[in-house]
Amino acid sequence: GAGVSQSPSNKVTEKGKDVELRCDPISGHTALYWYRQSLGQGLEFLIYFQGNSAPDKSGLPSDRFSAERTGGSVSTLTIQRTQQEDSAVYLCASSFRQGNEQFFGPGTRLTVL
Amino acid sequence: QQQVKQSPQSLIVQKGGISIINCAYENTAFDYFPWYQQFPGKGPALLIAIRPDVSEKKEGRFTISFNKSAKQFSLHIMDSQPGDSATYFCAASFQKLVFGTGTRLLVSP
């Protein structure tokens, strides 16, 4: 029973570059969430996927952010033209279904120079 | 309306003492109130959760008290231990989780 895994664990990039962050949810979990945690701050909701329904993108801060979930499993969060304010830990979580306990991955620490 | 307000921001408690963290919400549609514990470099992990049909839930040294009319809930950690030192987040959910800003707890030996 592996937990939620995320890769890479750390990513350093230059301002203006695109980055892709990956999340592997727990097998069988239909709901998948992305959050952003800035240093010393709480968790900011970004987007969630529930089964085959259209994702809830209401938390994405700008159109530079996008995410997809292929085959109802792995998800990729893409940030285009990264800015320094995008530096944060990006956390992925999954749950058996919407509203159930969310299990978090260890996060990807993104640093934009 | 979607906010969850958490206090205090930080807390220092002596070993063996009681740690109390408070949260308040506005949206009466919230129907699930979990508490998460996060250690440095790790993702948050569910500690304990409550639904609004009960006023208290206890699991070991951890208790959630829930006041539906006041729209407040709190986490009590009894007999606090140095290993409890972490950041604690309350959250409220209606379809998706809304997190409080976190409380950094330090339990001194």
GROMACS .gro file of C-alpha atoms in nm:
model
  222
    1GLY     CA    1   0.000   0.000   0.000
    2ALA     CA    2   0.210   0.288  -0.127
    3GLY     CA    3   0.099   0.635  -0.037
    4VAL     CA    4   0.073   0.940  -0.260
    5SER     CA    5   0.401   1.003  -0.435
    6GLN     CA    6   0.521   1.323  -0.596
    7SER     CA    7   0.814   1.404  -0.819
    8PRO     CA    8   1.049   1.571  -0.824
    9SER     CA    9   1.094   1.635  -0.453
   10ASN     CA   10   1.282   1.955  -0.529
   11LYS     CA   11   1.287   2.169  -0.840
   12VAL     CA   12   1.497   2.477  -0.901
   13THR     CA   13   1.422   2.672  -1.215
   14GLU     CA   14   1.489   3.007  -1.371
   15LYS     CA   15   1.225   3.274  -1.401
   16GLY     CA   16   1.036   3.236  -1.727
   17LYS     CA   17   1.086   2.861  -1.763
   18ASP     CA   18   0.802   2.608  -1.762
   19VAL     CA   19   0.787   2.333  -1.498
   20GLU     CA   20   0.589   2.012  -1.464
   21LEU     CA   21   0.513   1.854  -1.129
   22ARG     CA   22   0.387   1.499  -1.106
   23CYS     CA   23   0.154   1.327  -0.863
   24ASP     CA   24   0.082   0.955  -0.833
   25PRO     CA   25  -0.228   0.909  -0.615
   26ILE     CA   26  -0.314   0.607  -0.407
   27SER     CA   27  -0.450   0.332  -0.630
   28GLY     CA   28  -0.829   0.334  -0.638
   29HIS     CA   29  -0.868   0.690  -0.519
   30THR     CA   30  -1.101   0.876  -0.750
   31ALA     CA   31  -1.042   1.227  -0.615
   32LEU     CA   32  -0.712   1.412  -0.657
   33TYR     CA   33  -0.626   1.757  -0.525
   34TRP     CA   34  -0.342   2.006  -0.571
   35TYR     CA   35  -0.251   2.262  -0.305
   36ARG     CA   36   0.019   2.523  -0.270
   37GLN     CA   37   0.193   2.598   0.059
   38SER     CA   38   0.406   2.909   0.077
   39LEU     CA   39   0.672   2.936   0.347
   40GLY     CA   40   0.509   2.947   0.687
   41GLN     CA   41   0.163   2.971   0.536
   42GLY     CA   42  -0.142   2.752   0.518
   43LEU     CA   43  -0.250   2.540   0.227
   44GLU     CA   44  -0.402   2.713  -0.073
   45PHE     CA   45  -0.637   2.503  -0.284
   46LEU     CA   46  -0.550   2.500  -0.653
   47ILE     CA   47  -0.753   2.237  -0.838
   48TYR     CA   48  -0.926   1.907  -0.788
   49PHE     CA   49  -1.031   1.616  -1.005
   50GLN     CA   50  -1.317   1.382  -0.924
   51GLY     CA   51  -1.349   1.077  -1.144
   52ASN     CA   52  -1.443   1.171  -1.498
   53SER     CA   53  -1.609   1.498  -1.401
   54ALA     CA   54  -1.477   1.832  -1.519
   55PRO     CA   55  -1.207   1.950  -1.275
   56ASP     CA   56  -1.270   2.231  -1.030
   57LYS     CA   57  -1.010   2.487  -1.135
   58SER     CA   58  -1.139   2.766  -0.913
   59GLY     CA   59  -0.818   2.792  -0.709
   60LEU     CA   60  -0.570   2.831  -0.993
   61PRO     CA   61  -0.406   3.173  -0.941
   62SER     CA   62  -0.350   3.256  -1.307
   63ASP     CA   63  -0.374   3.111  -1.656
   64ARG     CA   64  -0.007   3.015  -1.629
   65PHE     CA   65  -0.121   2.726  -1.410
   66SER     CA   66  -0.285   2.417  -1.555
   67ALA     CA   67  -0.327   2.055  -1.455
   68GLU     CA   68  -0.440   1.736  -1.613
   69ARG     CA   69  -0.513   1.388  -1.493
   70THR     CA   70  -0.458   1.108  -1.737
   71GLY     CA   71  -0.657   0.787  -1.719
   72GLY     CA   72  -0.803   0.883  -1.384
   73SER     CA   73  -0.469   0.825  -1.213
   74VAL     CA   74  -0.148   1.026  -1.250
   75SER     CA   75  -0.176   1.404  -1.252
   76THR     CA   76   0.060   1.671  -1.379
   77LEU     CA   77   0.057   2.033  -1.264
   78THR     CA   78   0.219   2.265  -1.518
   79ILE     CA   79   0.334   2.616  -1.444
   80GLN     CA   80   0.428   2.817  -1.752
   81ARG     CA   81   0.662   3.116  -1.752
   82THR     CA   82   0.742   3.072  -1.384
   83GLN     CA   83   0.770   3.378  -1.161
   84GLN     CA   84   0.953   3.416  -0.831
   85GLU     CA   85   0.623   3.434  -0.646
   86ASP     CA   86   0.549   3.080  -0.767
   87SER     CA   87   0.816   2.953  -0.527
   88ALA     CA   88   0.639   2.728  -0.277
   89VAL     CA   89   0.576   2.367  -0.185
   90TYR     CA   90   0.318   2.208  -0.412
   91LEU     CA   91   0.123   1.933  -0.240
   92CYS     CA   92  -0.092   1.667  -0.397
   93ALA     CA   93  -0.358   1.470  -0.211
   94SER     CA   94  -0.598   1.195  -0.303
   95SER     CA   95  -0.908   1.048  -0.146
   96PHE     CA   96  -1.126   0.747  -0.208
   97ARG     CA   97  -1.397   0.984  -0.316
   98GLN     CA   98  -1.482   1.349  -0.276
   99GLY     CA   99  -1.538   1.443   0.087
  100ASN     CA  100  -1.343   1.153   0.232
  101GLU     CA  101  -1.012   1.171   0.415
  102GLN     CA  102  -0.739   1.319   0.199
  103PHE     CA  103  -0.396   1.159   0.199
  104PHE     CA  104  -0.113   1.394   0.115
  105GLY     CA  105   0.209   1.335  -0.068
  106PRO     CA  106   0.541   1.476   0.056
  107GLY     CA  107   0.523   1.771  -0.181
  108THR     CA  108   0.749   1.925  -0.443
  109ARG     CA  109   0.952   2.224  -0.331
  110LEU     CA  110   0.971   2.466  -0.622
  111THR     CA  111   1.227   2.745  -0.620
  112VAL     CA  112   1.218   3.004  -0.897
  113LEU     CA  113   1.539   3.205  -0.922
  114GLN     CA  114  -1.740   3.296   0.366
  115GLN     CA  115  -1.492   3.032   0.261
  116GLN     CA  116  -1.237   3.126   0.525
  117VAL     CA  117  -1.141   2.926   0.828
  118LYS     CA  118  -0.977   3.137   1.096
  119GLN     CA  119  -0.723   2.963   1.318
  120SER     CA  120  -0.554   3.077   1.637
  121PRO     CA  121  -0.303   3.104   1.787
  122GLN     CA  122  -0.035   3.130   1.522
  123SER     CA  123   0.216   2.970   1.756
  124LEU     CA  124   0.200   2.797   2.091
  125ILE     CA  125   0.453   2.684   2.346
  126VAL     CA  126   0.340   2.426   2.600
  127GLN     CA  127   0.532   2.242   2.867
  128LYS     CA  128   0.554   1.866   2.850
  129GLY     CA  129   0.248   1.718   3.014
  130GLY     CA  130   0.038   2.028   2.958
  131ILE     CA  131  -0.273   2.079   2.746
  132SER     CA  132  -0.242   2.234   2.400
  133ILE     CA  133  -0.551   2.409   2.269
  134ILE     CA  134  -0.595   2.535   1.913
  135ASN     CA  135  -0.909   2.711   1.800
  136CYS     CA  136  -1.081   2.755   1.464
  137ALA     CA  137  -1.387   2.944   1.346
  138TYR     CA  138  -1.580   2.930   1.020
  139GLU     CA  139  -1.865   3.112   0.849
  140ASN     CA  140  -1.999   2.877   0.585
  141THR     CA  141  -2.277   2.667   0.740
  142ALA     CA  142  -2.257   2.428   0.445
  143PHE     CA  143  -1.930   2.285   0.577
  144ASP     CA  144  -1.996   1.927   0.685
  145TYR     CA  145  -1.657   1.781   0.769
  146PHE     CA  146  -1.393   1.927   1.000
  147PRO     CA  147  -1.053   1.755   1.004
  148TRP     CA  148  -0.732   1.844   1.181
  149TYR     CA  149  -0.401   1.781   1.010
  150GLN     CA  150  -0.055   1.750   1.163
  151GLN     CA  151   0.250   1.845   0.959
  152PHE     CA  152   0.614   1.785   1.042
  153PRO     CA  153   0.888   1.981   0.862
  154GLY     CA  154   0.952   1.850   0.511
  155LYS     CA  155   0.646   1.626   0.515
  156GLY     CA  156   0.295   1.654   0.381
  157PRO     CA  157   0.008   1.705   0.625
  158ALA     CA  158  -0.138   1.390   0.780
  159LEU     CA  159  -0.491   1.352   0.912
  160LEU     CA  160  -0.497   1.353   1.290
  161ILE     CA  161  -0.864   1.347   1.380
  162ALA     CA  162  -1.188   1.465   1.220
  163ILE     CA  163  -1.546   1.538   1.321
  164ARG     CA  164  -1.880   1.586   1.150
  165PRO     CA  165  -2.127   1.847   1.277
  166ASP     CA  166  -2.375   1.597   1.421
  167VAL     CA  167  -2.155   1.539   1.728
  168SER     CA  168  -2.010   1.787   1.976
  169GLU     CA  169  -1.696   1.602   2.072
  170LYS     CA  170  -1.468   1.332   1.942
  171LYS     CA  171  -1.178   1.180   2.130
  172GLU     CA  172  -0.896   0.966   1.997
  173GLY     CA  173  -0.627   0.893   2.252
  174ARG     CA  174  -0.479   1.221   2.372
  175PHE     CA  175  -0.649   1.421   2.095
  176THR     CA  176  -1.000   1.566   2.129
  177ILE     CA  177  -1.205   1.781   1.896
  178SER     CA  178  -1.471   1.998   2.054
  179PHE     CA  179  -1.732   2.128   1.810
  180ASN     CA  180  -1.979   2.410   1.873
  181LYS     CA  181  -2.219   2.425   1.581
  182SER     CA  182  -2.414   2.728   1.698
  183ALA     CA  183  -2.097   2.932   1.749
  184LYS     CA  184  -1.941   2.791   1.431
  185GLN     CA  185  -1.625   2.708   1.621
  186PHE     CA  186  -1.419   2.397   1.678
  187SER     CA  187  -1.102   2.329   1.867
  188LEU     CA  188  -0.830   2.070   1.910
  189HIS     CA  189  -0.715   1.972   2.256
  190ILE     CA  190  -0.394   1.775   2.301
  191MET     CA  191  -0.378   1.628   2.649
  192ASP     CA  192  -0.048   1.536   2.816
  193SER     CA  193   0.143   1.712   2.536
  194GLN     CA  194   0.474   1.550   2.443
  195PRO     CA  195   0.783   1.687   2.263
  196GLY     CA  196   0.697   1.454   1.973
  197ASP     CA  197   0.374   1.651   1.927
  198SER     CA  198   0.581   1.952   1.820
  199ALA     CA  199   0.456   2.022   1.468
  200THR     CA  200   0.230   2.254   1.272
  201TYR     CA  201  -0.140   2.185   1.307
  202PHE     CA  202  -0.400   2.286   1.051
  203CYS     CA  203  -0.772   2.287   1.097
  204ALA     CA  204  -0.987   2.256   0.789
  205ALA     CA  205  -1.349   2.257   0.685
  206SER     CA  206  -1.499   2.090   0.387
  207PHE     CA  207  -1.796   2.111   0.159
  208GLN     CA  208  -1.677   1.934  -0.155
  209LYS     CA  209  -1.324   2.063  -0.101
  210LEU     CA  210  -1.109   2.143   0.200
  211VAL     CA  211  -1.052   2.498   0.317
  212PHE     CA  212  -0.755   2.517   0.552
  213GLY     CA  213  -0.677   2.743   0.843
  214THR     CA  214  -0.343   2.923   0.844
  215GLY     CA  215  -0.180   2.677   1.084
  216THR     CA  216  -0.049   2.675   1.441
  217ARG     CA  217   0.310   2.598   1.514
  218LEU     CA  218   0.319   2.399   1.839
  219LEU     CA  219   0.635   2.357   2.042
  220VAL     CA  220   0.624   2.127   2.343
  221SER     CA  221   0.916   2.197   2.569
  222PRO     CA  222   1.078   1.902   2.751
   0.00000   0.00000   0.00000
